[in-house]
Amino acid sequence: MSTLSDRLSAQPGEIIDRSSKLRFTWNGKGVTGFAGDTIASALMANNVQVVSRSMKYHRPRGYMTADYWDPNGSVQLASEPNVRSGHRQLQEGMKVSAQNVWPSLDRDVRAVNGVLGRFLTAGFYYKTFMHPRSLWPTYEKVLATFAPGGKVDLDAPSGYFDKRYAHPDVVVAGGGPSGLAAAIDAARAGAKVMLVEHTHHLGGHLLWGSDGDRAVLAQLLTELAEADVEVLVDSTVTGRYEDNWIGISQRSHPGVEERLIKARAKMLVVAGGLIERPYVFEGNDLPGVMMSSAVRRSMAMYAVRPGSRAVVLSANAEGDAAVEALTAAGVEVAAVVDPRNGQDLVRAKGSRRVESVELADGRSVEADLLVIAAGWTSPTSLINMAGDRPSFDDSCGRFFPTDPPETVLVTGGMAGDGTTEEIVEHGRATGDLAARRASTVAHRLQAATTRAQSVDEIEPVWAADSRIALGRWSHPGLYRASTHGIVDYSEDVSSKDLVAAAKEGYDSVELLKRYTTATMGPSQGKLSTVNTVAILGEARGETIAEVGTTVWRPPFAPISLGALGGRKFEPIRVSAMHRWHEANGATPIIAGQWIRPEHYGDPAAEVRKTRSGVGLIDVSPLGKLDLQGADVPKLLNHLYTNTWNKLPIGGVRYGIMCAEDGIVLDDGVTGRLGENHYLMTTTSSGAATVWEWAENWLQTEHPDWDVSVTPVTTAYASMNLAGPKSREVLSSLVDDIDLDPEDFRYMQLRTGRIAGVDNCIMWRIGFTGELSFELHVPAGYGEAVWRSVMEAGAEFGITPFGLEGQRIMRLEKGHFIVGQDTDGLSLAPATGLDALIKLDKPDFAGKPELSWALENYEGPLVVAVQPVDPNVVPGEASQIIDPIDKRILGRITSARYSPTLERSVCLAQVEPQFATAGSRLTIKMIDGSLQEAVVQEHHAHFDPEGERLRG
Amino acid sequence: MPSVTNMLRDKNQHGQRRYSAFGLLRKGLSNQPWPRVWREVPLKDSYDVVIIGGGVHGLATAYYLAVNHGITNVAVVDKAYLGSGGSGRNTAIVRSNYLTPEGVAFYDRSLTLYNSMADDLNINVMFSERGHLTLAHNDSSLRTMHWRAEVNKLQDIDSSVIDPAEIKKIVPSLDVTSEARYPILGALYHPPGGIIRHDAVVWGYARAADAYGVEMHQKTEVLDILVEGGEGRDGKGAGGQVTGVMTNRGKISAPIVVNCTAGWASLISDMAGVDLPISTRPLQAAVTEPVKVFLPAVVVSGSLHTYVSQTDRGELVFGAAVDPYNNYSIRGSLEFTEGLAGHVMELMPGISRMKLLRQWAGLCDMTPDYSPIMGATPVEGFLCDVGWGTYGFKAGPVSGEAMAECIATEKMPAIIAAFGLERFAKGDLVGEKGAAAVGH
Ligand SMILES: Cc1cc2nc3c(=O)[nH]c(=O)nc-3n(C[C@H](O)[C@H](O)[C@H](O)COP(=O)(O)OP(=O)(O)OC[C@H]3O[C@@H](n4cnc5c(N)ncnc54)[C@H](O)[C@@H]3O)c2cc1C
């Protein structure tokens, strides 16, 4: 064929701007297009016939639908794989190349697969490459080189992605005539409307329709401009989740590569139109075989001539319109095959493009273009996601909604057939109905928040659906001609493969699709689902309705990970004293979201200075919950295993919390600030868990309790002043608090002024084992108080200490850390704190399990252990084993060198029979060597009587 | 019993049944179809054993009953199609670097069986031992990795903690710089871990079991379990004896009924009057569009609640932790994909332009200690192989082997002795949460 594609003269509805030429490259070669072109239309205008190679057989492929869904149209941009060339707009300087070709698009050596095709039937890989077993990794590597798709540029900087929340009354998915009309009328009825169109242009099929169609479109666009509608083009409704939670991928927001809009829509109108369905016959994937809509779109919008001599298979009015449009554009229509009159085609022939078409009547017609108008697929994904199971109408050859929920309305081609006017009318009525139902939803939401009586049980009264239903025009059921051809283009699955697989027993849709991978590829089965089901029906002797369809899962169209992830949004938390730490040489450590000082250069020195004088640590990440109300003791009794009835005002108590299974969940101290006012502290990592835990009980089991829980972790800056000199340091900083040890005792709290700052809380506790005061000061004054304490401490040789110093001191003191020294199996008795489990309370979380455990627990116990060689510090997680049979008897959970005792100290979990004081244990070190260790009498390696902290 | 390969070599009316390159060639040349993977046969009204659930567990149990114990009058019934449950929805990670000695020994046996499966079942299950990395982003997870490594080493499992430089060598696409929000401090590296074609495993067991005469009955839903003489309602429950099942296709008598229904397990056992400490939660997963292969190993990050691998077809397969509530819905959520994408981009910032193609969910039967419940129940003849949570695919072969032995010998095999239902009454939990919560 001599003249292939090129530009037509100016077309009335064209959207290219011929005055703006764009240069780009195709496989390294410089070419041009116009502003407004898609990559595909520009390539077509440049006579590019073959855009890709098929996945398995590497057959040459050209444009077939020339839109987003074109299974052949994915190309590689510089740093972006799998770009839909039928959708992406051309830009100056774009570097476009074919993907999945080797070494080049023209000469693809893997095309030999095509020759071997009869042996590479669907699922062939399950049946071979098994021997010898040792070679499978090699086979696998070779197979992996056949992976379809483009290349990810892992070094490309991540783009700017973002998210937005929206609360529209109505989201309309699809900007064709029905969607436009729905959006306009919904807005006119007072609804806040978002109209979302997948392509770059509103109008749907009117864009390539008749003059009359374009006039209707112009009218609708005028009305739209006047209506108050938010219009999003180049945007896709990607998913409909529970309660009309709608995901929208917006690719057209200025400065943002792609944005995820999350809309809680009161109503969803699905107006997604129809997708033209390919026809299965031999040669149906040759370049030059195109859908009628693709041909018309290319000519009308981009003024590209799709071929020079055409055969048109037309089973409907759209096909007939394509014949007219082709003729008008000067393309010779050599034959029209009309299945409505029993005509059919047999096969298309050609090597790199269609050269001739063989018809059922025996004729062979020379042509370089074969246009297919064989019917439609209804892309019912969104209504699927709303729980509907669409039903197949044999006489129309497509699926229709069955019974979507009241908050999801369908219009346009998915709802039925009609003239343009009827479609627009249906759209308008749908918009109006959507607006009315949206107000029902709005009232319901309001009622839900303002009335004590839940509205959940009351069925809402929905505005009745009085729309005049669209018709259903009968259409021949055209799926496969007498020959076999490709069904799933992106997966290279043929009808022969499907029939063979069905005969092999993969004869339900789900099994078939898994075995052959039909519908599983990048075009998500938009083009292949119905043909797959039809051919399975053929093999089983069943109708499409009997075979049923597969469930379409989100997203409706692929969405970038960037848009889903949004801006990097991992918060970093630092305390009010962070600047001071940075200025004073702190080495940071990441602890969950927090960044805090690990040490200030020499943790051992920090320990020694604290034990001999005084030290200050920032403990702001400690979880803090403000508890108020008359029933706080009930809550405390429920959460902690010990008793809280008699805690006096000014008192502080330690407790452990267990989950319902008796496993230790958290621990910490709670103090009583006033009659009905308490402050609870949790571990740093447990802060969120304990808050949720408390709320969970209060909201589900005990809504009648008078307790308010407010997380105040960051409302206070917290620091712990520890060491024998701590009282002296503090004495110059307080005026309204009496520090006299006879008056302010261990496990008591005081409120008052510290370093001139009011409303501070201080309590005497001792994780480090020293006399210590934990100060909670209003966060805004944190740094100021910290500085004052450091200044006041200067004369006593005060040292700041970090997390590491604290860990050493708590280990010397034998305090366990929940989650480190205990684990997901540690029932409370494992900690040895049986005395803190009060079974005489009527109930508490974990009580049934703990009542059993106190009697019967035989699991590992937490014990203090010292290696015989004082210089050996076993790695944490070193196993304690039976040296003979290597059986695991426990493990080291914490280990440090103690600067105070000048020897290594550990906590461990061991089987109970080895937990008694004096037991000798064998530790298998991380390097494999064995070391001896001895179980200690007391958890505390240091000051077991606790004289220091009571001082 | 002859091996499957031999059984399949015996020609029947279908001609060549055994899969091989040669077979493909012959079929290709002769245009002859392959015989059915499993037969379609009428449902009988009684069997020696009825297995409920046509996932990997049910099918493997049926296969080993036939091949190891010669018990072939067996029906596997499934309410949908074979592999419609978790077995067709999982992300196919196979590994043995668990935390408890019981867990390690058990999963290691499964790995061994997976290794020889292509030969044993005569189907390419595409077991790709590509290595499995569990990243640690903070000192406490690093400690857990060391713990697992130490337990693993004592059981001769290839498993060790490696540093960021070594991680980068194995998986170049990972951001191991200290700039990352959650820097990678190290990883538990388990070279024998990998991924497998889950469907091939399901079909392979079904085909092989079929070759021995086991019957597969799809679209056969169990509506009730028939029990006589029990203490509970309608003669069900403790002390009772199973007599069969009632299905949508009628009653089937059987002295032994096995519950292999994973996400539905507590509903099924309830039909027999047996309470299981199981809650069912959805677990979601997603895949991207295919791109050229760049990710050579399986990467798991507990702190970021995500894991990822790349199939030979080039798709990235993602998963996460179970949804935080009990539910039987298998619809995916938008939040899941958002969290997932954000987290994998923390690990591999270069993939932001890859596109998510499909998301889905399956049901997981969670137990309190993240270990399964296997063997006898208080109802005589009613056995279970459930509690597979988010990690049960890899356990399919060893579970099938052990359950078959349990049925045939009426004794609990040593390798699953720790997993009996009675452990919940005795307090002998087998805690695998530390190794199974996100790691699957
Ligand atoms: C998203 C996801 C990812 C996962 N990733 C992994 C992983 O990487 N590695 C891993 O090891 N595990 C993984 N798992 C877990 C794994 O999939 C399951 O543990 C495993 O497949 C369970 O297999 P099964 O045979 O016991 O059950 P299933 O495969 O779930 O089979 C149960 C069957 O019972 C049938 N059934 C239910 N009720 C009835 C009834 N009344 N009558 C008849 N039939 C009935 C169902 O139709 C179903 O086919 C994952 C799970 C999910 C959901």
PDB file of N, CA and C in Angstrom, chain A residues 813-875:
ATOM      1  N   LYS A 813      19.158  -1.800  87.558  1.00  0.00           N
ATOM      2  CA  LYS A 813      18.122  -1.826  88.577  1.00  0.00           C
ATOM      3  C   LYS A 813      17.125  -2.971  88.347  1.00  0.00           C
ATOM      4  N   GLY A 814      17.256  -3.627  87.186  1.00  0.00           N
ATOM      5  CA  GLY A 814      16.406  -4.792  86.924  1.00  0.00           C
ATOM      6  C   GLY A 814      14.989  -4.473  86.519  1.00  0.00           C
ATOM      7  N   HIS A 815      14.731  -3.242  86.071  1.00  0.00           N
ATOM      8  CA  HIS A 815      13.385  -2.931  85.573  1.00  0.00           C
ATOM      9  C   HIS A 815      13.227  -3.474  84.159  1.00  0.00           C
ATOM     10  N   PHE A 816      12.171  -4.234  83.930  1.00  0.00           N
ATOM     11  CA  PHE A 816      11.984  -4.782  82.578  1.00  0.00           C
ATOM     12  C   PHE A 816      11.322  -3.748  81.674  1.00  0.00           C
ATOM     13  N   ILE A 817      11.500  -3.913  80.378  1.00  0.00           N
ATOM     14  CA  ILE A 817      10.817  -3.074  79.396  1.00  0.00           C
ATOM     15  C   ILE A 817       9.803  -3.955  78.675  1.00  0.00           C
ATOM     16  N   VAL A 818       8.548  -3.508  78.697  1.00  0.00           N
ATOM     17  CA  VAL A 818       7.498  -4.278  78.022  1.00  0.00           C
ATOM     18  C   VAL A 818       7.827  -4.338  76.529  1.00  0.00           C
ATOM     19  N   GLY A 819       7.771  -5.519  75.950  1.00  0.00           N
ATOM     20  CA  GLY A 819       8.053  -5.659  74.529  1.00  0.00           C
ATOM     21  C   GLY A 819       9.507  -5.991  74.250  1.00  0.00           C
ATOM     22  N   GLN A 820      10.392  -5.725  75.234  1.00  0.00           N
ATOM     23  CA  GLN A 820      11.793  -6.131  75.050  1.00  0.00           C
ATOM     24  C   GLN A 820      12.099  -7.320  75.961  1.00  0.00           C
ATOM     25  N   ASP A 821      11.823  -7.143  77.230  1.00  0.00           N
ATOM     26  CA  ASP A 821      12.059  -8.245  78.163  1.00  0.00           C
ATOM     27  C   ASP A 821      10.832  -9.141  78.267  1.00  0.00           C
ATOM     28  N   THR A 822       9.688  -8.586  77.861  1.00  0.00           N
ATOM     29  CA  THR A 822       8.507  -9.439  77.704  1.00  0.00           C
ATOM     30  C   THR A 822       8.239  -9.516  76.218  1.00  0.00           C
ATOM     31  N   ASP A 823       7.377 -10.415  75.780  1.00  0.00           N
ATOM     32  CA  ASP A 823       7.051 -10.509  74.373  1.00  0.00           C
ATOM     33  C   ASP A 823       5.597 -10.908  74.224  1.00  0.00           C
ATOM     34  N   GLY A 824       5.210 -11.215  73.012  1.00  0.00           N
ATOM     35  CA  GLY A 824       3.803 -11.478  72.706  1.00  0.00           C
ATOM     36  C   GLY A 824       3.232 -12.703  73.401  1.00  0.00           C
ATOM     37  N   LEU A 825       4.063 -13.422  74.166  1.00  0.00           N
ATOM     38  CA  LEU A 825       3.538 -14.591  74.883  1.00  0.00           C
ATOM     39  C   LEU A 825       3.658 -14.430  76.390  1.00  0.00           C
ATOM     40  N   SER A 826       4.188 -13.273  76.831  1.00  0.00           N
ATOM     41  CA  SER A 826       4.459 -13.124  78.260  1.00  0.00           C
ATOM     42  C   SER A 826       3.192 -12.798  79.021  1.00  0.00           C
ATOM     43  N   LEU A 827       2.669 -13.792  79.682  1.00  0.00           N
ATOM     44  CA  LEU A 827       1.566 -13.560  80.601  1.00  0.00           C
ATOM     45  C   LEU A 827       2.137 -12.815  81.803  1.00  0.00           C
ATOM     46  N   ALA A 828       1.271 -12.046  82.464  1.00  0.00           N
ATOM     47  CA  ALA A 828       1.770 -11.204  83.544  1.00  0.00           C
ATOM     48  C   ALA A 828       2.652 -11.949  84.554  1.00  0.00           C
ATOM     49  N   PRO A 829       2.341 -13.200  84.949  1.00  0.00           N
ATOM     50  CA  PRO A 829       3.189 -13.867  85.947  1.00  0.00           C
ATOM     51  C   PRO A 829       4.632 -14.053  85.476  1.00  0.00           C
ATOM     52  N   ALA A 830       4.864 -13.944  84.154  1.00  0.00           N
ATOM     53  CA  ALA A 830       6.232 -14.095  83.666  1.00  0.00           C
ATOM     54  C   ALA A 830       7.134 -13.016  84.231  1.00  0.00           C
ATOM     55  N   THR A 831       6.588 -11.883  84.589  1.00  0.00           N
ATOM     56  CA  THR A 831       7.408 -10.771  85.062  1.00  0.00           C
ATOM     57  C   THR A 831       7.754 -10.911  86.532  1.00  0.00           C
ATOM     58  N   GLY A 832       7.138 -11.871  87.182  1.00  0.00           N
ATOM     59  CA  GLY A 832       7.393 -12.039  88.602  1.00  0.00           C
ATOM     60  C   GLY A 832       6.624 -11.049  89.457  1.00  0.00           C
ATOM     61  N   LEU A 833       5.762 -10.267  88.872  1.00  0.00           N
ATOM     62  CA  LEU A 833       5.026  -9.252  89.623  1.00  0.00           C
ATOM     63  C   LEU A 833       3.651  -9.763  90.046  1.00  0.00           C
ATOM     64  N   ASP A 834       3.585 -11.012  90.456  1.00  0.00           N
ATOM     65  CA  ASP A 834       2.300 -11.600  90.840  1.00  0.00           C
ATOM     66  C   ASP A 834       1.558 -10.737  91.856  1.00  0.00           C
ATOM     67  N   ALA A 835       2.352 -10.070  92.709  1.00  0.00           N
ATOM     68  CA  ALA A 835       1.720  -9.274  93.764  1.00  0.00           C
ATOM     69  C   ALA A 835       0.876  -8.152  93.182  1.00  0.00           C
ATOM     70  N   LEU A 836       1.172  -7.774  91.958  1.00  0.00           N
ATOM     71  CA  LEU A 836       0.409  -6.685  91.344  1.00  0.00           C
ATOM     72  C   LEU A 836      -0.856  -7.174  90.648  1.00  0.00           C
ATOM     73  N   ILE A 837      -1.121  -8.475  90.711  1.00  0.00           N
ATOM     74  CA  ILE A 837      -2.320  -9.000  90.065  1.00  0.00           C
ATOM     75  C   ILE A 837      -3.358  -9.271  91.146  1.00  0.00           C
ATOM     76  N   LYS A 838      -4.407  -8.476  91.133  1.00  0.00           N
ATOM     77  CA  LYS A 838      -5.384  -8.555  92.223  1.00  0.00           C
ATOM     78  C   LYS A 838      -6.658  -9.233  91.742  1.00  0.00           C
ATOM     79  N   LEU A 839      -6.738 -10.522  92.034  1.00  0.00           N
ATOM     80  CA  LEU A 839      -7.889 -11.277  91.550  1.00  0.00           C
ATOM     81  C   LEU A 839      -9.155 -10.974  92.339  1.00  0.00           C
ATOM     82  N   ASP A 840      -9.006 -10.251  93.478  1.00  0.00           N
ATOM     83  CA  ASP A 840     -10.214  -9.971  94.254  1.00  0.00           C
ATOM     84  C   ASP A 840     -11.019  -8.823  93.663  1.00  0.00           C
ATOM     85  N   LYS A 841     -10.497  -8.169  92.606  1.00  0.00           N
ATOM     86  CA  LYS A 841     -11.307  -7.151  91.925  1.00  0.00           C
ATOM     87  C   LYS A 841     -12.395  -7.857  91.135  1.00  0.00           C
ATOM     88  N   PRO A 842     -13.580  -7.227  91.013  1.00  0.00           N
ATOM     89  CA  PRO A 842     -14.661  -7.910  90.297  1.00  0.00           C
ATOM     90  C   PRO A 842     -14.282  -8.228  88.852  1.00  0.00           C
ATOM     91  N   ASP A 843     -13.579  -7.343  88.196  1.00  0.00           N
ATOM     92  CA  ASP A 843     -13.242  -7.609  86.797  1.00  0.00           C
ATOM     93  C   ASP A 843     -12.086  -6.723  86.393  1.00  0.00           C
ATOM     94  N   PHE A 844     -11.303  -7.151  85.477  1.00  0.00           N
ATOM     95  CA  PHE A 844     -10.331  -6.290  84.792  1.00  0.00           C
ATOM     96  C   PHE A 844      -9.893  -6.994  83.527  1.00  0.00           C
ATOM     97  N   ALA A 845      -9.312  -6.211  82.625  1.00  0.00           N
ATOM     98  CA  ALA A 845      -8.926  -6.784  81.338  1.00  0.00           C
ATOM     99  C   ALA A 845      -7.889  -7.875  81.560  1.00  0.00           C
ATOM    100  N   GLY A 846      -8.209  -9.074  81.136  1.00  0.00           N
ATOM    101  CA  GLY A 846      -7.277 -10.191  81.267  1.00  0.00           C
ATOM    102  C   GLY A 846      -7.509 -11.044  82.493  1.00  0.00           C
ATOM    103  N   LYS A 847      -8.516 -10.680  83.323  1.00  0.00           N
ATOM    104  CA  LYS A 847      -8.682 -11.391  84.593  1.00  0.00           C
ATOM    105  C   LYS A 847      -8.889 -12.908  84.436  1.00  0.00           C
ATOM    106  N   PRO A 848      -9.786 -13.347  83.560  1.00  0.00           N
ATOM    107  CA  PRO A 848     -10.006 -14.802  83.489  1.00  0.00           C
ATOM    108  C   PRO A 848      -8.721 -15.547  83.144  1.00  0.00           C
ATOM    109  N   GLU A 849      -7.989 -15.002  82.195  1.00  0.00           N
ATOM    110  CA  GLU A 849      -6.768 -15.662  81.769  1.00  0.00           C
ATOM    111  C   GLU A 849      -5.739 -15.642  82.899  1.00  0.00           C
ATOM    112  N   LEU A 850      -5.676 -14.495  83.605  1.00  0.00           N
ATOM    113  CA  LEU A 850      -4.677 -14.383  84.672  1.00  0.00           C
ATOM    114  C   LEU A 850      -5.028 -15.238  85.881  1.00  0.00           C
ATOM    115  N   SER A 851      -6.324 -15.410  86.165  1.00  0.00           N
ATOM    116  CA  SER A 851      -6.674 -16.277  87.303  1.00  0.00           C
ATOM    117  C   SER A 851      -6.165 -17.680  87.032  1.00  0.00           C
ATOM    118  N   TRP A 852      -6.297 -18.066  85.765  1.00  0.00           N
ATOM    119  CA  TRP A 852      -5.779 -19.378  85.395  1.00  0.00           C
ATOM    120  C   TRP A 852      -4.252 -19.384  85.480  1.00  0.00           C
ATOM    121  N   ALA A 853      -3.657 -18.305  84.941  1.00  0.00           N
ATOM    122  CA  ALA A 853      -2.201 -18.280  84.828  1.00  0.00           C
ATOM    123  C   ALA A 853      -1.506 -18.258  86.181  1.00  0.00           C
ATOM    124  N   LEU A 854      -2.111 -17.563  87.139  1.00  0.00           N
ATOM    125  CA  LEU A 854      -1.459 -17.493  88.448  1.00  0.00           C
ATOM    126  C   LEU A 854      -1.301 -18.877  89.059  1.00  0.00           C
ATOM    127  N   GLU A 855      -2.261 -19.744  88.768  1.00  0.00           N
ATOM    128  CA  GLU A 855      -2.203 -21.113  89.289  1.00  0.00           C
ATOM    129  C   GLU A 855      -1.303 -22.000  88.432  1.00  0.00           C
ATOM    130  N   ASN A 856      -1.432 -21.833  87.117  1.00  0.00           N
ATOM    131  CA  ASN A 856      -0.903 -22.861  86.221  1.00  0.00           C
ATOM    132  C   ASN A 856       0.265 -22.442  85.341  1.00  0.00           C
ATOM    133  N   TYR A 857       0.640 -21.161  85.404  1.00  0.00           N
ATOM    134  CA  TYR A 857       1.630 -20.697  84.446  1.00  0.00           C
ATOM    135  C   TYR A 857       2.928 -21.490  84.560  1.00  0.00           C
ATOM    136  N   GLU A 858       3.366 -22.036  83.436  1.00  0.00           N
ATOM    137  CA  GLU A 858       4.614 -22.798  83.438  1.00  0.00           C
ATOM    138  C   GLU A 858       5.572 -22.283  82.394  1.00  0.00           C
ATOM    139  N   GLY A 859       5.255 -21.109  81.872  1.00  0.00           N
ATOM    140  CA  GLY A 859       6.086 -20.555  80.805  1.00  0.00           C
ATOM    141  C   GLY A 859       7.349 -19.922  81.342  1.00  0.00           C
ATOM    142  N   PRO A 860       8.120 -19.330  80.451  1.00  0.00           N
ATOM    143  CA  PRO A 860       9.384 -18.719  80.852  1.00  0.00           C
ATOM    144  C   PRO A 860       9.195 -17.548  81.805  1.00  0.00           C
ATOM    145  N   LEU A 861      10.213 -17.298  82.614  1.00  0.00           N
ATOM    146  CA  LEU A 861      10.171 -16.196  83.582  1.00  0.00           C
ATOM    147  C   LEU A 861      11.281 -15.203  83.277  1.00  0.00           C
ATOM    148  N   VAL A 862      11.006 -13.955  83.622  1.00  0.00           N
ATOM    149  CA  VAL A 862      12.036 -12.935  83.479  1.00  0.00           C
ATOM    150  C   VAL A 862      12.934 -12.990  84.710  1.00  0.00           C
ATOM    151  N   VAL A 863      14.251 -13.124  84.475  1.00  0.00           N
ATOM    152  CA  VAL A 863      15.197 -13.177  85.598  1.00  0.00           C
ATOM    153  C   VAL A 863      16.405 -12.296  85.301  1.00  0.00           C
ATOM    154  N   ALA A 864      17.106 -11.931  86.341  1.00  0.00           N
ATOM    155  CA  ALA A 864      18.365 -11.220  86.168  1.00  0.00           C
ATOM    156  C   ALA A 864      19.481 -12.253  86.058  1.00  0.00           C
ATOM    157  N   VAL A 865      20.407 -12.008  85.182  1.00  0.00           N
ATOM    158  CA  VAL A 865      21.468 -12.973  84.908  1.00  0.00           C
ATOM    159  C   VAL A 865      22.791 -12.226  84.845  1.00  0.00           C
ATOM    160  N   GLN A 866      23.836 -12.842  85.382  1.00  0.00           N
ATOM    161  CA  GLN A 866      25.167 -12.259  85.210  1.00  0.00           C
ATOM    162  C   GLN A 866      26.112 -13.293  84.626  1.00  0.00           C
ATOM    163  N   PRO A 867      26.769 -12.927  83.525  1.00  0.00           N
ATOM    164  CA  PRO A 867      27.770 -13.844  82.964  1.00  0.00           C
ATOM    165  C   PRO A 867      28.882 -14.062  83.986  1.00  0.00           C
ATOM    166  N   VAL A 868      29.433 -15.255  83.997  1.00  0.00           N
ATOM    167  CA  VAL A 868      30.504 -15.559  84.937  1.00  0.00           C
ATOM    168  C   VAL A 868      31.703 -14.658  84.657  1.00  0.00           C
ATOM    169  N   ASP A 869      32.013 -14.506  83.384  1.00  0.00           N
ATOM    170  CA  ASP A 869      33.090 -13.592  83.013  1.00  0.00           C
ATOM    171  C   ASP A 869      32.507 -12.189  82.946  1.00  0.00           C
ATOM    172  N   PRO A 870      32.920 -11.301  83.873  1.00  0.00           N
ATOM    173  CA  PRO A 870      32.277  -9.989  83.974  1.00  0.00           C
ATOM    174  C   PRO A 870      32.475  -9.124  82.731  1.00  0.00           C
ATOM    175  N   ASN A 871      33.415  -9.494  81.888  1.00  0.00           N
ATOM    176  CA  ASN A 871      33.654  -8.674  80.708  1.00  0.00           C
ATOM    177  C   ASN A 871      32.874  -9.148  79.488  1.00  0.00           C
ATOM    178  N   VAL A 872      32.155 -10.236  79.641  1.00  0.00           N
ATOM    179  CA  VAL A 872      31.371 -10.750  78.508  1.00  0.00           C
ATOM    180  C   VAL A 872      29.990 -10.105  78.514  1.00  0.00           C
ATOM    181  N   VAL A 873      29.677  -9.404  77.421  1.00  0.00           N
ATOM    182  CA  VAL A 873      28.324  -8.846  77.270  1.00  0.00           C
ATOM    183  C   VAL A 873      27.640  -9.572  76.115  1.00  0.00           C
ATOM    184  N   PRO A 874      26.752 -10.496  76.435  1.00  0.00           N
ATOM    185  CA  PRO A 874      26.118 -11.253  75.351  1.00  0.00           C
ATOM    186  C   PRO A 874      25.244 -10.335  74.485  1.00  0.00           C
ATOM    187  N   GLY A 875      25.172 -10.612  73.208  1.00  0.00           N
ATOM    188  CA  GLY A 875      24.274  -9.858  72.337  1.00  0.00           C
ATOM    189  C   GLY A 875      22.841 -10.114  72.762  1.00  0.00           C
TER     190      GLY A 875
END
